[in-house]
mmCIF file of C-alpha atoms (C1' of nucleotides) and ligand atoms in Angstrom:
data_model
loop_
_atom_site.group_PDB
_atom_site.id
_atom_site.type_symbol
_atom_site.label_atom_id
_atom_site.label_comp_id
_atom_site.label_asym_id
_atom_site.label_seq_id
_atom_site.Cartn_x
_atom_site.Cartn_y
_atom_site.Cartn_z
ATOM 1 C CA MET A 1 -0.133 -26.314 -47.273
ATOM 2 C CA HIS A 2 -0.598 -29.009 -44.651
ATOM 3 C CA TYR A 3 -2.894 -31.911 -45.348
ATOM 4 C CA THR A 4 -4.495 -32.911 -42.078
ATOM 5 C CA ARG A 5 -7.201 -35.506 -41.602
ATOM 6 C CA ASP A 6 -9.611 -32.643 -40.978
ATOM 7 C CA ASN A 7 -8.849 -31.156 -44.380
ATOM 8 C CA MET A 8 -9.539 -34.450 -46.056
ATOM 9 C CA ALA A 9 -13.304 -34.448 -45.491
ATOM 10 C CA GLY A 10 -13.639 -31.139 -47.332
ATOM 11 C CA LEU A 11 -11.331 -32.264 -50.115
ATOM 12 C CA LEU A 12 -13.373 -35.414 -50.577
ATOM 13 C CA ARG A 13 -16.669 -33.541 -50.551
ATOM 14 C CA SER A 14 -15.360 -31.069 -53.101
ATOM 15 C CA HIS A 15 -14.803 -34.039 -55.386
ATOM 16 C CA ASP A 16 -18.273 -35.404 -54.768
ATOM 17 C CA ILE A 17 -17.018 -38.200 -52.541
ATOM 18 C CA ASN A 18 -18.805 -39.091 -49.348
ATOM 19 C CA PRO A 19 -16.130 -38.829 -46.648
ATOM 20 C CA THR A 20 -16.062 -42.018 -44.621
ATOM 21 C CA HIS A 21 -13.442 -42.948 -42.049
ATOM 22 C CA GLN A 22 -11.655 -45.280 -44.479
ATOM 23 C CA ARG A 23 -11.721 -42.804 -47.342
ATOM 24 C CA ILE A 24 -10.302 -40.089 -45.120
ATOM 25 C CA GLU A 25 -7.465 -42.355 -44.013
ATOM 26 C CA ILE A 26 -6.627 -43.357 -47.572
ATOM 27 C CA ALA A 27 -6.741 -39.789 -48.855
ATOM 28 C CA HIS A 28 -4.605 -38.718 -45.923
ATOM 29 C CA ALA A 29 -2.039 -41.404 -46.724
ATOM 30 C CA LEU A 30 -1.665 -40.032 -50.242
ATOM 31 C CA PHE A 31 -2.007 -36.297 -49.710
ATOM 32 C CA SER A 32 0.001 -35.889 -46.518
ATOM 33 C CA ARG A 33 2.941 -37.608 -48.218
ATOM 34 C CA GLN A 34 2.509 -36.184 -51.708
ATOM 35 C CA GLU A 35 4.159 -39.325 -53.027
ATOM 36 C CA HIS A 36 3.334 -41.985 -55.555
ATOM 37 C CA LEU A 37 2.009 -45.007 -53.689
ATOM 38 C CA SER A 38 0.895 -48.421 -54.874
ATOM 39 C CA ALA A 39 -2.304 -49.969 -53.537
ATOM 40 C CA ASP A 40 -0.152 -52.217 -51.410
ATOM 41 C CA GLN A 41 1.719 -49.291 -49.931
ATOM 42 C CA VAL A 42 -1.516 -47.449 -49.199
ATOM 43 C CA MET A 43 -2.762 -50.591 -47.477
ATOM 44 C CA ALA A 44 0.373 -50.747 -45.340
ATOM 45 C CA VAL A 45 0.237 -47.085 -44.363
ATOM 46 C CA VAL A 46 -3.421 -47.179 -43.454
ATOM 47 C CA ASN A 47 -3.056 -50.325 -41.377
ATOM 48 C CA THR A 48 0.158 -49.482 -39.485
ATOM 49 C CA ARG A 49 -1.169 -49.419 -35.960
ATOM 50 C CA HIS A 50 -3.753 -52.152 -36.276
ATOM 51 C CA SER A 51 -5.764 -53.533 -39.143
ATOM 52 C CA GLU A 52 -8.463 -51.037 -40.004
ATOM 53 C CA THR A 53 -9.183 -51.174 -43.704
ATOM 54 C CA SER A 54 -9.635 -54.205 -45.920
ATOM 55 C CA LYS A 55 -7.906 -54.848 -49.202
ATOM 56 C CA ALA A 56 -11.228 -54.629 -51.047
ATOM 57 C CA THR A 57 -11.895 -51.192 -49.595
ATOM 58 C CA VAL A 58 -8.428 -49.933 -50.484
ATOM 59 C CA TYR A 59 -8.877 -51.001 -54.094
ATOM 60 C CA ASN A 60 -12.479 -49.784 -54.309
ATOM 61 C CA THR A 61 -11.547 -46.440 -52.799
ATOM 62 C CA LEU A 62 -8.552 -45.860 -55.038
ATOM 63 C CA LYS A 63 -10.709 -46.620 -58.063
ATOM 64 C CA LEU A 64 -13.344 -44.206 -56.789
ATOM 65 C CA PHE A 65 -10.749 -41.476 -56.254
ATOM 66 C CA LEU A 66 -9.563 -42.098 -59.800
ATOM 67 C CA GLU A 67 -13.049 -41.808 -61.299
ATOM 68 C CA LYS A 68 -13.712 -38.628 -59.370
ATOM 69 C CA GLY A 69 -10.435 -37.111 -60.518
ATOM 70 C CA LEU A 70 -8.989 -36.834 -57.034
ATOM 71 C CA VAL A 71 -5.915 -38.848 -57.921
ATOM 72 C CA ARG A 72 -4.177 -39.974 -61.059
ATOM 73 C CA GLU A 73 -2.790 -43.335 -62.116
ATOM 74 C CA VAL A 74 0.832 -43.744 -63.144
ATOM 75 C CA ILE A 75 1.636 -46.819 -65.193
ATOM 76 C CA VAL A 76 5.345 -47.238 -65.237
ATOM 77 C CA ASP A 77 6.120 -50.481 -63.476
ATOM 78 C CA PRO A 78 4.748 -53.599 -65.132
ATOM 79 C CA SER A 79 3.956 -55.182 -61.783
ATOM 80 C CA LYS A 80 1.928 -52.498 -60.033
ATOM 81 C CA VAL A 81 0.042 -49.270 -60.538
ATOM 82 C CA PHE A 82 1.019 -46.114 -58.681
ATOM 83 C CA PHE A 83 -1.505 -43.568 -57.465
ATOM 84 C CA ASP A 84 -0.565 -39.930 -57.648
ATOM 85 C CA PRO A 85 -2.163 -37.208 -55.513
ATOM 86 C CA ASN A 86 -0.753 -34.614 -57.909
ATOM 87 C CA THR A 87 -3.323 -34.135 -60.659
ATOM 88 C CA SER A 88 -1.808 -31.023 -62.172
ATOM 89 C CA PRO A 89 -0.180 -31.656 -65.551
ATOM 90 C CA HIS A 90 3.232 -33.141 -64.978
ATOM 91 C CA HIS A 91 5.564 -35.856 -66.165
ATOM 92 C CA HIS A 92 7.585 -38.557 -64.458
ATOM 93 C CA LEU A 93 11.120 -39.621 -63.871
ATOM 94 C CA TYR A 94 11.418 -43.298 -63.165
ATOM 95 C CA GLU A 95 14.547 -44.837 -61.744
ATOM 96 C CA VAL A 96 14.290 -48.357 -63.079
ATOM 97 C CA ASP A 97 16.620 -50.058 -60.602
ATOM 98 C CA SER A 98 15.236 -48.653 -57.372
ATOM 99 C CA GLY A 99 11.693 -48.143 -58.612
ATOM 100 C CA LYS A 100 11.803 -44.546 -57.400
ATOM 101 C CA LEU A 101 9.289 -42.324 -59.145
ATOM 102 C CA SER A 102 9.419 -38.530 -59.075
ATOM 103 C CA ASP A 103 7.631 -35.660 -60.731
ATOM 104 C CA ILE A 104 8.790 -33.491 -63.589
ATOM 105 C CA ASP A 105 6.990 -30.188 -63.738
ATOM 106 C CA ALA A 106 5.233 -29.851 -67.087
ATOM 107 C CA GLU A 107 5.560 -26.094 -67.116
ATOM 108 C CA HIS A 108 8.751 -25.877 -69.133
ATOM 109 C CA VAL A 109 8.392 -29.082 -71.113
ATOM 110 C CA VAL A 110 7.216 -28.678 -74.681
ATOM 111 C CA ILE A 111 6.117 -31.577 -76.822
ATOM 112 C CA SER A 112 5.682 -30.624 -80.445
ATOM 113 C CA GLY A 113 5.255 -32.324 -83.776
ATOM 114 C CA LEU A 114 2.714 -34.896 -82.710
ATOM 115 C CA PRO A 115 0.627 -36.073 -85.655
ATOM 116 C CA PRO A 116 -3.093 -35.192 -85.710
ATOM 117 C CA LEU A 117 -5.333 -37.591 -83.846
ATOM 118 C CA PRO A 118 -7.416 -40.098 -85.774
ATOM 119 C CA ALA A 119 -10.943 -38.764 -86.401
ATOM 120 C CA GLY A 120 -13.406 -39.247 -83.561
ATOM 121 C CA MET A 121 -10.676 -39.436 -80.975
ATOM 122 C CA VAL A 122 -9.962 -37.045 -78.137
ATOM 123 C CA THR A 123 -6.839 -36.912 -76.015
ATOM 124 C CA GLU A 124 -7.336 -38.106 -72.494
ATOM 125 C CA GLY A 125 -3.785 -37.375 -71.453
ATOM 126 C CA ILE A 126 -0.183 -37.415 -72.511
ATOM 127 C CA ASP A 127 2.181 -39.394 -70.350
ATOM 128 C CA LEU A 128 5.860 -38.703 -70.623
ATOM 129 C CA ILE A 129 8.132 -41.008 -68.694
ATOM 130 C CA VAL A 130 11.877 -40.562 -68.518
ATOM 131 C CA ARG A 131 13.421 -43.875 -67.570
ATOM 132 C CA VAL A 132 16.818 -43.467 -65.941
ATOM 133 C CA ARG A 133 19.459 -45.773 -64.595
ATOM 134 C CA ARG A 134 22.416 -45.269 -62.287
ATOM 135 C CA THR A 135 25.716 -44.952 -64.182
ATOM 136 C CA ARG A 136 28.207 -47.731 -63.414
ATOM 137 C CA MET B 1 10.174 -56.402 -96.384
ATOM 138 C CA HIS B 2 8.597 -59.792 -95.668
ATOM 139 C CA TYR B 3 9.398 -61.573 -92.438
ATOM 140 C CA THR B 4 9.400 -65.283 -93.175
ATOM 141 C CA ARG B 5 10.351 -68.030 -90.773
ATOM 142 C CA ASP B 6 13.538 -68.442 -92.813
ATOM 143 C CA ASN B 7 14.507 -64.826 -92.185
ATOM 144 C CA MET B 8 14.033 -65.267 -88.476
ATOM 145 C CA ALA B 9 17.059 -67.496 -87.919
ATOM 146 C CA GLY B 10 19.371 -64.843 -89.369
ATOM 147 C CA LEU B 11 17.665 -62.083 -87.428
ATOM 148 C CA LEU B 12 18.063 -64.029 -84.202
ATOM 149 C CA ARG B 13 21.716 -64.832 -84.918
ATOM 150 C CA SER B 14 22.422 -61.181 -85.680
ATOM 151 C CA HIS B 15 21.214 -60.428 -82.169
ATOM 152 C CA ASP B 16 23.354 -63.135 -80.646
ATOM 153 C CA ILE B 17 20.398 -65.432 -80.024
ATOM 154 C CA ASN B 18 20.659 -69.133 -80.753
ATOM 155 C CA PRO B 19 17.782 -69.804 -83.159
ATOM 156 C CA THR B 20 15.720 -72.695 -81.861
ATOM 157 C CA HIS B 21 12.393 -73.823 -83.230
ATOM 158 C CA GLN B 22 10.427 -72.129 -80.445
ATOM 159 C CA ARG B 23 12.394 -68.889 -80.696
ATOM 160 C CA ILE B 24 11.838 -68.763 -84.432
ATOM 161 C CA GLU B 25 8.111 -69.234 -83.978
ATOM 162 C CA ILE B 26 7.898 -66.525 -81.327
ATOM 163 C CA ALA B 27 9.985 -64.075 -83.353
ATOM 164 C CA HIS B 28 7.869 -64.863 -86.395
ATOM 165 C CA ALA B 29 4.679 -64.169 -84.441
ATOM 166 C CA LEU B 30 5.941 -60.707 -83.574
ATOM 167 C CA PHE B 31 7.809 -59.690 -86.710
ATOM 168 C CA SER B 32 5.423 -61.006 -89.352
ATOM 169 C CA ARG B 33 2.621 -59.011 -87.739
ATOM 170 C CA GLN B 34 4.597 -55.933 -86.739
ATOM 171 C CA GLU B 35 2.124 -55.472 -83.916
ATOM 172 C CA HIS B 36 2.269 -55.053 -80.162
ATOM 173 C CA LEU B 37 1.493 -58.394 -78.563
ATOM 174 C CA SER B 38 1.184 -59.454 -74.954
ATOM 175 C CA ALA B 39 2.806 -62.678 -73.750
ATOM 176 C CA ASP B 40 -0.613 -64.244 -73.730
ATOM 177 C CA GLN B 41 -1.253 -63.259 -77.321
ATOM 178 C CA VAL B 42 2.142 -64.579 -78.397
ATOM 179 C CA MET B 43 1.281 -67.825 -76.646
ATOM 180 C CA ALA B 44 -2.027 -68.050 -78.504
ATOM 181 C CA VAL B 45 -0.484 -67.310 -81.896
ATOM 182 C CA VAL B 46 2.322 -69.787 -81.475
ATOM 183 C CA ASN B 47 0.022 -72.565 -80.318
ATOM 184 C CA THR B 48 -2.829 -72.106 -82.799
ATOM 185 C CA ARG B 49 -2.589 -75.428 -84.635
ATOM 186 C CA HIS B 50 -1.558 -77.577 -81.698
ATOM 187 C CA SER B 51 0.290 -76.932 -78.463
ATOM 188 C CA GLU B 52 3.946 -76.476 -79.320
ATOM 189 C CA THR B 53 5.481 -74.049 -76.875
ATOM 190 C CA SER B 54 5.070 -73.850 -73.123
ATOM 191 C CA LYS B 55 4.181 -70.789 -71.128
ATOM 192 C CA ALA B 56 7.594 -70.837 -69.444
ATOM 193 C CA THR B 57 9.332 -70.793 -72.805
ATOM 194 C CA VAL B 58 7.209 -67.940 -74.095
ATOM 195 C CA TYR B 59 8.075 -65.828 -71.060
ATOM 196 C CA ASN B 60 11.737 -66.880 -71.060
ATOM 197 C CA THR B 61 12.067 -66.147 -74.739
ATOM 198 C CA LEU B 62 10.407 -62.757 -74.618
ATOM 199 C CA LYS B 63 12.699 -61.776 -71.767
ATOM 200 C CA LEU B 64 15.689 -62.986 -73.756
ATOM 201 C CA PHE B 65 14.590 -60.997 -76.805
ATOM 202 C CA LEU B 66 14.267 -57.965 -74.559
ATOM 203 C CA GLU B 67 17.764 -58.348 -73.084
ATOM 204 C CA LYS B 68 19.254 -58.809 -76.532
ATOM 205 C CA GLY B 69 17.495 -55.729 -77.832
ATOM 206 C CA LEU B 70 15.451 -57.598 -80.405
ATOM 207 C CA VAL B 71 12.173 -56.298 -79.041
ATOM 208 C CA ARG B 72 11.028 -53.546 -76.767
ATOM 209 C CA GLU B 73 8.606 -53.493 -73.872
ATOM 210 C CA VAL B 74 5.627 -51.132 -73.828
ATOM 211 C CA ILE B 75 4.064 -50.469 -70.446
ATOM 212 C CA VAL B 76 0.754 -48.817 -71.004
ATOM 213 C CA ASP B 77 -1.910 -51.175 -69.731
ATOM 214 C CA PRO B 78 -1.855 -51.831 -65.996
ATOM 215 C CA SER B 79 -2.684 -55.486 -66.500
ATOM 216 C CA LYS B 80 -0.189 -56.675 -69.073
ATOM 217 C CA VAL B 81 3.047 -55.841 -70.843
ATOM 218 C CA PHE B 82 3.175 -55.479 -74.613
ATOM 219 C CA PHE B 83 6.145 -56.559 -76.690
ATOM 220 C CA ASP B 84 7.086 -54.432 -79.637
ATOM 221 C CA PRO B 85 9.108 -55.677 -82.613
ATOM 222 C CA ASN B 86 9.765 -52.065 -83.603
ATOM 223 C CA THR B 87 12.910 -50.982 -81.756
ATOM 224 C CA SER B 88 13.484 -47.766 -83.670
ATOM 225 C CA PRO B 89 12.730 -44.663 -81.608
ATOM 226 C CA HIS B 90 9.012 -44.089 -81.616
ATOM 227 C CA HIS B 91 6.116 -43.225 -79.379
ATOM 228 C CA HIS B 92 2.695 -44.719 -78.771
ATOM 229 C CA LEU B 93 -0.939 -43.925 -79.187
ATOM 230 C CA TYR B 94 -3.107 -45.886 -76.796
ATOM 231 C CA GLU B 95 -6.827 -46.136 -77.231
ATOM 232 C CA VAL B 96 -7.915 -46.707 -73.653
ATOM 233 C CA ASP B 97 -11.324 -48.242 -74.346
ATOM 234 C CA SER B 98 -10.350 -50.799 -76.940
ATOM 235 C CA GLY B 99 -6.791 -51.292 -75.728
ATOM 236 C CA LYS B 100 -5.525 -50.677 -79.253
ATOM 237 C CA LEU B 101 -1.906 -49.592 -79.343
ATOM 238 C CA SER B 102 -0.275 -47.977 -82.368
ATOM 239 C CA ASP B 103 3.020 -46.341 -83.197
ATOM 240 C CA ILE B 104 3.822 -42.665 -83.515
ATOM 241 C CA ASP B 105 6.927 -42.016 -85.548
ATOM 242 C CA ALA B 106 9.456 -40.134 -83.429
ATOM 243 C CA GLU B 107 10.961 -38.383 -86.418
ATOM 244 C CA HIS B 108 8.932 -35.187 -86.206
ATOM 245 C CA VAL B 109 8.251 -35.195 -82.485
ATOM 246 C CA VAL B 110 10.372 -32.847 -80.420
ATOM 247 C CA ILE B 111 10.477 -32.949 -76.653
ATOM 248 C CA SER B 112 12.228 -29.936 -75.164
ATOM 249 C CA GLY B 113 12.620 -28.265 -71.816
ATOM 250 C CA LEU B 114 13.244 -31.389 -69.772
ATOM 251 C CA PRO B 115 15.185 -30.595 -66.607
ATOM 252 C CA PRO B 116 18.763 -31.917 -66.276
ATOM 253 C CA LEU B 117 19.047 -35.437 -64.922
ATOM 254 C CA PRO B 118 20.103 -35.984 -61.315
ATOM 255 C CA ALA B 119 23.854 -36.615 -61.072
ATOM 256 C CA GLY B 120 24.984 -40.163 -61.697
ATOM 257 C CA MET B 121 21.934 -40.958 -63.770
ATOM 258 C CA VAL B 122 21.740 -41.812 -67.425
ATOM 259 C CA THR B 123 18.635 -41.935 -69.579
ATOM 260 C CA GLU B 124 17.580 -45.389 -70.585
ATOM 261 C CA GLY B 125 14.674 -44.223 -72.663
ATOM 262 C CA ILE B 126 11.884 -41.716 -72.958
ATOM 263 C CA ASP B 127 8.391 -43.079 -73.308
ATOM 264 C CA LEU B 128 5.702 -40.840 -74.643
ATOM 265 C CA ILE B 129 2.187 -42.205 -74.568
ATOM 266 C CA VAL B 130 -0.796 -40.374 -75.959
ATOM 267 C CA ARG B 131 -3.908 -41.764 -74.341
ATOM 268 C CA VAL B 132 -6.999 -41.240 -76.456
ATOM 269 C CA ARG B 133 -10.665 -41.992 -76.112
ATOM 270 C CA ARG B 134 -13.506 -42.167 -78.592
ATOM 271 C CA THR B 135 -15.652 -38.996 -78.600
ATOM 272 C CA ARG B 136 -19.241 -39.588 -77.588
ATOM 273 C "C1'" DT C 1 28.537 -93.129 -84.747
ATOM 274 C "C1'" DC C 2 28.635 -92.530 -79.765
ATOM 275 C "C1'" DC C 3 29.257 -89.818 -75.657
ATOM 276 C "C1'" DG C 4 29.069 -85.952 -72.378
ATOM 277 C "C1'" DG C 5 28.295 -81.508 -71.169
ATOM 278 C "C1'" DA C 6 26.045 -77.304 -72.129
ATOM 279 C "C1'" DT C 7 21.887 -75.243 -73.538
ATOM 280 C "C1'" DA C 8 16.956 -75.125 -73.965
ATOM 281 C "C1'" DT C 9 12.245 -76.667 -72.941
ATOM 282 C "C1'" DT C 10 8.671 -78.244 -69.989
ATOM 283 C "C1'" DA C 11 4.788 -79.070 -66.469
ATOM 284 C "C1'" DG C 12 3.136 -77.499 -62.845
ATOM 285 C "C1'" DA C 13 3.603 -75.312 -58.298
ATOM 286 C "C1'" DC C 14 3.857 -70.820 -56.649
ATOM 287 C "C1'" DA C 15 3.436 -65.606 -55.922
ATOM 288 C "C1'" DA C 16 1.524 -61.054 -56.355
ATOM 289 C "C1'" DA C 17 -1.831 -57.762 -58.015
ATOM 290 C "C1'" DG C 18 -6.286 -57.056 -58.565
ATOM 291 C "C1'" DT C 19 -11.523 -58.372 -58.855
ATOM 292 C "C1'" DC C 20 -15.797 -59.983 -57.155
ATOM 293 C "C1'" DC C 21 -19.556 -61.189 -54.191
ATOM 294 C "C1'" DA C 22 -22.743 -62.119 -50.530
ATOM 295 C "C1'" DG C 23 -23.250 -60.987 -46.017
ATOM 296 C "C1'" DA C 24 -22.261 -57.738 -42.084
ATOM 297 C "C1'" DT C 25 -21.949 -53.003 -40.541
ATOM 298 C "C1'" DC C 26 -22.508 -48.175 -40.448
ATOM 299 C "C1'" DG C 27 -24.731 -43.867 -39.863
ATOM 300 C "C1'" DA C 28 -28.171 -40.276 -41.213
ATOM 301 C "C1'" DC C 29 -32.745 -39.429 -40.643
ATOM 302 C "C1'" DG C 30 -37.368 -39.872 -38.890
ATOM 303 C "C1'" DC D 1 -34.491 -46.269 -30.969
ATOM 304 C "C1'" DG D 2 -35.357 -48.570 -35.921
ATOM 305 C "C1'" DT D 3 -34.958 -48.397 -40.861
ATOM 306 C "C1'" DC D 4 -32.535 -48.504 -45.077
ATOM 307 C "C1'" DG D 5 -29.322 -47.228 -48.518
ATOM 308 C "C1'" DA D 6 -24.478 -46.820 -48.658
ATOM 309 C "C1'" DT D 7 -20.291 -48.776 -47.354
ATOM 310 C "C1'" DC D 8 -17.157 -52.229 -45.781
ATOM 311 C "C1'" DT D 9 -15.410 -56.885 -45.314
ATOM 312 C "C1'" DG D 10 -13.277 -61.730 -45.604
ATOM 313 C "C1'" DG D 11 -12.113 -64.677 -48.580
ATOM 314 C "C1'" DA D 12 -12.562 -67.083 -52.901
ATOM 315 C "C1'" DC D 13 -11.175 -66.349 -57.425
ATOM 316 C "C1'" DT D 14 -8.599 -64.749 -61.783
ATOM 317 C "C1'" DT D 15 -4.748 -63.221 -64.285
ATOM 318 C "C1'" DT D 16 -0.040 -62.272 -65.148
ATOM 319 C "C1'" DG D 17 4.200 -63.652 -64.395
ATOM 320 C "C1'" DT D 18 8.117 -66.452 -61.885
ATOM 321 C "C1'" DC D 19 10.554 -70.488 -60.380
ATOM 322 C "C1'" DT D 20 12.298 -75.132 -60.187
ATOM 323 C "C1'" DA D 21 13.673 -79.603 -60.923
ATOM 324 C "C1'" DA D 22 13.315 -82.978 -64.427
ATOM 325 C "C1'" DT D 23 13.743 -83.897 -69.299
ATOM 326 C "C1'" DA D 24 15.015 -83.138 -73.980
ATOM 327 C "C1'" DT D 25 17.911 -81.318 -77.511
ATOM 328 C "C1'" DC D 26 22.156 -79.863 -79.558
ATOM 329 C "C1'" DC D 27 26.897 -80.097 -80.756
ATOM 330 C "C1'" DG D 28 31.896 -80.914 -80.750
ATOM 331 C "C1'" DG D 29 35.299 -84.381 -79.992
ATOM 332 C "C1'" DA D 30 36.887 -89.364 -79.805
HETATM 333 MN MN1 MN E 201 -7.571 -44.651 -38.169
HETATM 334 MN MN1 MN E 202 5.796 -74.963 -85.595
HETATM 335 ZN ZN1 ZN E 203 3.366 -37.590 -60.269
HETATM 336 ZN ZN1 ZN E 204 5.561 -49.555 -80.900
#
DNA sequence: TCCGGATATTAGACAAAGTCCAGATCGACG
DNA sequence: CGTCGATCTGGACTTTGTCTAATATCCGGA
């Protein structure tokens, strides 16, 4: 599956997002790469040729994508949030030295023995992060 | 077990940390409460009566505690790091609305089916965070 | 006790991520 | 075209955390 700019409008609409030029560019940055990008990185990608999209719009748009369930947030680095175009259930491998973040398919991972939730609470998600370091 | 200021000096020494007045106060803030505190919260606790410890010292000290394995870092809120006096293996329950963070004993939790690590990598830790929300 | 070096603390400048707002711009529709 | 709600924007602002150079404290030896 190839994510072209033309695809993006439909993808956005299917998530109830009005496809503007900026939103298409930002979605394209995330989905064509299928990588975890910080707001700063999205900003850089979108403004490579010449400045096109403001910082405010990048942040507003990423938050909108998040609310609409188009992307997911990964909180793994204390200094910045990563945005993840992969919203299917999966976990993360984080290389602490390089900051490299990669996906772990959730299909074969089983988490069992969790205690029952406190009353009146519902699970919003389970984040599993494997922090690894280079041997030396 | 009661964590008094007097205990703190021994605890710090046992972790190869020179027990100064400020370090004792900061350790006491964390260990007497047995709660997850942000740097800001530590700062507030330590300086309740009158200003005693600078921001730089709070941050320096928490980083030192971290390096020496006296406390653990919990990265769960995109805006601030929490410091955890509980270093035994355990997981976390995060209430996203209130920001309340509580421990899940690791004893009965089993995580299986994780793929093998890439070569030359060693696990530094596995963080499991259950994000919950109030039903409404 | 006094001294000197090592260790620790400090104020405040600085940096980076993220938020906010009031005004400008866009674009769909008549 | 012209209107108007939706969107975008520069830039000020906030918050978390880092850095540095000066000061203070601690401690072992003379
Ligand atoms: Mn473009
Ligand atoms: Mn005190
Ligand atoms: Zn991912
Ligand atoms: Zn904990």
